[in-house]
Amino acid sequence: MFHHAKDESEDFLPNLTQSFKQIDVEKPIPTKDFVSACSKVQPIFDHIGTVFLIAKHEFETKRSSVEAQAEAKPLLNDIVDAGKADGTITIKNSPGRNLHRLLNTLAFISQIFKGLAANKSLKDAVSDAYDETLGKLHAWVVRTGIKAGMIGLPSREHFLKSIGETEESARIHGDGFIEAADAIVESINSLYSGIEMPKSDFSMKSL
């Protein structure tokens, strides 16, 4: 008897949600747990349009750099503390700055699902999420290029189908992810209190 292999996309949102819900924000967050959860984020970039493929690459590069710190710095607090101590916290590609950039992307994804929960089209949800998060870090010319590229985003219906969700199931899993991701972002962001993180030098050459 033959069995149909389940498409990985069918489990994308439940797996994503569960990965972040397993992280206890009441305790210092283990580096390994955080980067493992972040690995579940990457597939979403394949579903929201080619304009964000560079963002997918950037996210994985930064996730890998934080993952490389896991043995020496088992807690995210350790990474931030080390960056403060040696003055690299705001330096491009440093573990501390890369961790902060990962938080911005998590906030971006959370805002997308908030927009979808408010019955926005995917384009409007992504556009508004970008303005609230990543767009604040990008130069005007980059924001303009990315916003123009959003014209090619799929429909809301196509997006939900591509990740194996219905309107009802997406709301359930999406709400769970939003709650968990927002709590994690708030917890880790508090470690950067008093530090002014620089804007991105991401350029149009990358688009």
CSV table of C-alpha atoms in Angstrom, one decimal:
chain,number,residue,atom,x,y,z
A,1,MET,CA,0.0,0.0,0.0
A,2,PHE,CA,1.4,3.4,-1.0
A,3,HIS,CA,1.4,6.3,1.4
A,4,HIS,CA,1.5,9.9,0.2
A,5,ALA,CA,4.5,11.7,1.6
A,6,LYS,CA,3.5,14.7,3.6
A,7,ASP,CA,4.7,18.0,2.2
A,8,GLU,CA,7.0,19.7,4.7
A,9,SER,CA,5.1,23.0,4.1
A,10,GLU,CA,2.0,21.4,5.7
A,11,ASP,CA,3.8,21.4,9.1
A,12,PHE,CA,5.6,24.8,8.7
A,13,LEU,CA,3.5,27.0,10.9
A,14,PRO,CA,2.8,24.4,13.7
A,15,ASN,CA,6.5,23.6,13.9
A,16,LEU,CA,7.5,27.2,13.9
A,17,THR,CA,5.0,28.0,16.6
A,18,GLN,CA,6.0,25.0,18.8
A,19,SER,CA,9.7,25.8,18.5
A,20,PHE,CA,9.3,29.3,20.0
A,21,LYS,CA,6.6,28.3,22.5
A,22,GLN,CA,9.2,25.8,24.0
A,23,ILE,CA,11.5,28.7,24.9
A,24,ASP,CA,11.0,29.8,28.5
A,25,VAL,CA,11.4,33.6,28.6
A,26,GLU,CA,11.3,33.6,32.4
A,27,LYS,CA,14.8,32.2,32.4
A,28,PRO,CA,18.0,33.2,30.5
A,29,ILE,CA,17.5,31.9,27.0
A,30,PRO,CA,19.9,29.1,25.8
A,31,THR,CA,21.7,30.0,22.6
A,32,LYS,CA,21.2,26.6,21.1
A,33,ASP,CA,17.4,26.7,21.7
A,34,PHE,CA,17.1,30.1,20.1
A,35,VAL,CA,19.1,29.4,17.0
A,36,SER,CA,17.3,26.0,16.6
A,37,ALA,CA,13.9,27.8,16.7
A,38,CYS,CA,15.2,30.4,14.2
A,39,SER,CA,16.0,27.7,11.8
A,40,LYS,CA,12.2,27.1,11.5
A,41,VAL,CA,11.7,30.6,10.3
A,42,GLN,CA,13.6,30.4,7.1
A,43,PRO,CA,11.0,28.6,5.0
A,44,ILE,CA,8.6,31.5,5.2
A,45,PHE,CA,10.9,33.5,2.9
A,46,ASP,CA,10.2,31.0,0.1
A,47,HIS,CA,6.5,31.7,0.4
A,48,ILE,CA,6.3,35.5,0.5
A,49,GLY,CA,8.1,36.4,-2.7
A,50,THR,CA,11.5,36.6,-4.3
A,51,VAL,CA,12.0,40.2,-3.1
A,52,PHE,CA,12.8,38.6,0.3
A,53,LEU,CA,15.2,35.9,-0.9
A,54,ILE,CA,18.2,38.1,0.0
A,55,ALA,CA,16.6,38.5,3.5
A,56,LYS,CA,16.5,34.7,3.8
A,57,HIS,CA,20.3,34.5,3.0
A,58,GLU,CA,21.0,37.4,5.5
A,59,PHE,CA,18.9,35.7,8.2
A,60,GLU,CA,20.7,32.4,7.8
A,61,THR,CA,24.2,34.0,7.8
A,62,LYS,CA,23.4,35.8,11.0
A,63,ARG,CA,21.7,32.8,12.6
A,64,SER,CA,24.9,30.7,11.8
A,65,SER,CA,27.1,33.3,13.4
A,66,VAL,CA,25.1,33.2,16.6
A,67,GLU,CA,25.0,29.4,16.5
A,68,ALA,CA,28.8,29.4,16.3
A,69,GLN,CA,28.9,31.1,19.7
A,70,ALA,CA,26.7,28.4,21.4
A,71,GLU,CA,29.5,26.4,23.0
A,72,ALA,CA,31.5,29.3,24.4
A,73,LYS,CA,28.4,31.4,25.2
A,74,PRO,CA,25.6,29.0,26.1
A,75,LEU,CA,23.2,31.8,26.9
A,76,LEU,CA,22.1,34.8,24.8
A,77,ASN,CA,22.9,37.0,27.8
A,78,ASP,CA,26.5,35.8,27.4
A,79,ILE,CA,26.6,37.0,23.8
A,80,VAL,CA,25.3,40.4,24.6
A,81,ASP,CA,27.4,40.8,27.6
A,82,ALA,CA,30.5,39.9,25.6
A,83,GLY,CA,29.6,42.4,22.9
A,84,LYS,CA,29.2,45.1,25.5
A,85,ALA,CA,32.5,44.3,27.2
A,86,ASP,CA,34.6,44.3,24.0
A,87,GLY,CA,32.8,47.1,22.3
A,88,THR,CA,31.6,45.0,19.3
A,89,ILE,CA,27.9,45.1,20.1
A,90,THR,CA,27.2,47.6,17.4
A,91,ILE,CA,29.9,46.4,14.9
A,92,LYS,CA,28.7,44.8,11.7
A,93,ASN,CA,28.7,41.0,11.7
A,94,SER,CA,29.5,40.8,15.4
A,95,PRO,CA,27.5,38.1,17.2
A,96,GLY,CA,25.8,40.7,19.4
A,97,ARG,CA,24.7,42.8,16.5
A,98,ASN,CA,23.7,39.8,14.4
A,99,LEU,CA,21.5,38.5,17.3
A,100,HIS,CA,19.8,41.9,17.4
A,101,ARG,CA,19.1,41.6,13.6
A,102,LEU,CA,17.6,38.2,14.1
A,103,LEU,CA,15.2,39.8,16.6
A,104,ASN,CA,14.2,42.4,14.0
A,105,THR,CA,13.3,39.6,11.6
A,106,LEU,CA,11.3,37.7,14.2
A,107,ALA,CA,9.4,40.9,14.8
A,108,PHE,CA,8.8,41.3,11.1
A,109,ILE,CA,7.3,37.8,10.8
A,110,SER,CA,5.2,38.3,13.9
A,111,GLN,CA,3.8,41.5,12.4
A,112,ILE,CA,2.9,39.7,9.1
A,113,PHE,CA,0.8,37.2,11.1
A,114,LYS,CA,-0.8,40.1,13.0
A,115,GLY,CA,-1.7,41.7,9.7
A,116,LEU,CA,-3.2,38.5,8.4
A,117,ALA,CA,-5.2,38.0,11.6
A,118,ALA,CA,-6.6,41.5,10.9
A,119,ASN,CA,-7.8,40.2,7.6
A,120,LYS,CA,-5.3,42.2,5.5
A,121,SER,CA,-4.1,40.9,2.1
A,122,LEU,CA,-0.6,39.4,2.2
A,123,LYS,CA,0.8,42.4,0.4
A,124,ASP,CA,-0.6,44.8,2.9
A,125,ALA,CA,0.4,42.6,5.9
A,126,VAL,CA,3.9,42.3,4.6
A,127,SER,CA,4.2,45.9,3.6
A,128,ASP,CA,3.0,47.2,7.0
A,129,ALA,CA,5.2,44.6,8.8
A,130,TYR,CA,8.2,45.8,6.9
A,131,ASP,CA,7.5,49.5,7.7
A,132,GLU,CA,7.2,48.6,11.4
A,133,THR,CA,10.3,46.6,11.6
A,134,LEU,CA,13.0,46.0,9.0
A,135,GLY,CA,12.2,49.2,7.1
A,136,LYS,CA,13.2,51.3,10.1
A,137,LEU,CA,16.8,50.0,9.7
A,138,HIS,CA,17.1,50.5,5.9
A,139,ALA,CA,18.0,53.5,3.9
A,140,TRP,CA,15.3,55.2,1.8
A,141,VAL,CA,16.6,53.8,-1.5
A,142,VAL,CA,16.5,50.3,-0.1
A,143,ARG,CA,13.0,50.7,1.3
A,144,THR,CA,11.8,52.0,-2.0
A,145,GLY,CA,13.3,49.1,-3.9
A,146,ILE,CA,11.8,46.5,-1.5
A,147,LYS,CA,8.4,48.1,-1.5
A,148,ALA,CA,8.3,48.1,-5.3
A,149,GLY,CA,9.2,44.4,-5.3
A,150,MET,CA,6.2,43.6,-3.1
A,151,ILE,CA,4.0,44.0,-6.2
A,152,GLY,CA,4.9,40.4,-6.9
A,153,LEU,CA,3.8,39.0,-3.6
A,154,PRO,CA,1.3,36.2,-3.8
A,155,SER,CA,-2.3,36.5,-2.8
A,156,ARG,CA,-3.4,35.8,0.8
A,157,GLU,CA,-5.2,32.6,-0.3
A,158,HIS,CA,-2.1,31.3,-2.3
A,159,PHE,CA,0.2,32.1,0.7
A,160,LEU,CA,-1.9,30.2,3.2
A,161,LYS,CA,-2.3,27.3,0.8
A,162,SER,CA,1.4,27.2,0.2
A,163,ILE,CA,2.1,26.8,3.9
A,164,GLY,CA,-0.6,24.2,4.3
A,165,GLU,CA,-3.0,26.3,6.3
A,166,THR,CA,-6.7,27.2,6.1
A,167,GLU,CA,-7.9,30.6,7.4
A,168,GLU,CA,-9.0,28.9,10.7
A,169,SER,CA,-5.8,26.9,11.3
A,170,ALA,CA,-3.6,29.8,10.3
A,171,ARG,CA,-5.3,32.0,12.9
A,172,ILE,CA,-4.8,29.4,15.6
A,173,HIS,CA,-1.1,28.6,14.9
A,174,GLY,CA,-0.4,32.3,14.0
A,175,ASP,CA,-1.7,33.6,17.3
A,176,GLY,CA,0.5,31.1,19.1
A,177,PHE,CA,3.5,32.2,17.2
A,178,ILE,CA,2.8,35.9,17.7
A,179,GLU,CA,2.5,35.4,21.5
A,180,ALA,CA,5.7,33.3,21.8
A,181,ALA,CA,7.8,35.4,19.3
A,182,ASP,CA,6.8,38.8,20.9
A,183,ALA,CA,7.7,37.5,24.3
A,184,ILE,CA,11.1,36.4,23.1
A,185,VAL,CA,11.8,39.6,21.2
A,186,GLU,CA,10.8,41.7,24.3
A,187,SER,CA,13.0,39.6,26.6
A,188,ILE,CA,16.1,39.7,24.4
A,189,ASN,CA,15.6,43.3,23.4
A,190,SER,CA,15.8,44.2,27.1
A,191,LEU,CA,19.4,43.1,27.1
A,192,TYR,CA,20.2,45.9,24.7
A,193,SER,CA,18.7,48.6,26.9
A,194,GLY,CA,20.7,51.8,26.6
A,195,ILE,CA,22.4,50.8,23.4
A,196,GLU,CA,21.7,52.6,20.2
A,197,MET,CA,21.9,50.0,17.4
A,198,PRO,CA,23.0,51.4,14.0
A,199,LYS,CA,20.9,51.3,10.9
A,200,SER,CA,21.7,48.6,8.2
A,201,ASP,CA,24.2,49.4,5.4
A,202,PHE,CA,22.3,46.9,3.2
A,203,SER,CA,22.4,48.3,-0.3
A,204,MET,CA,20.5,48.1,-3.6
A,205,LYS,CA,23.4,46.1,-5.0
A,206,SER,CA,22.0,43.2,-2.9
A,207,LEU,CA,18.6,43.4,-4.3
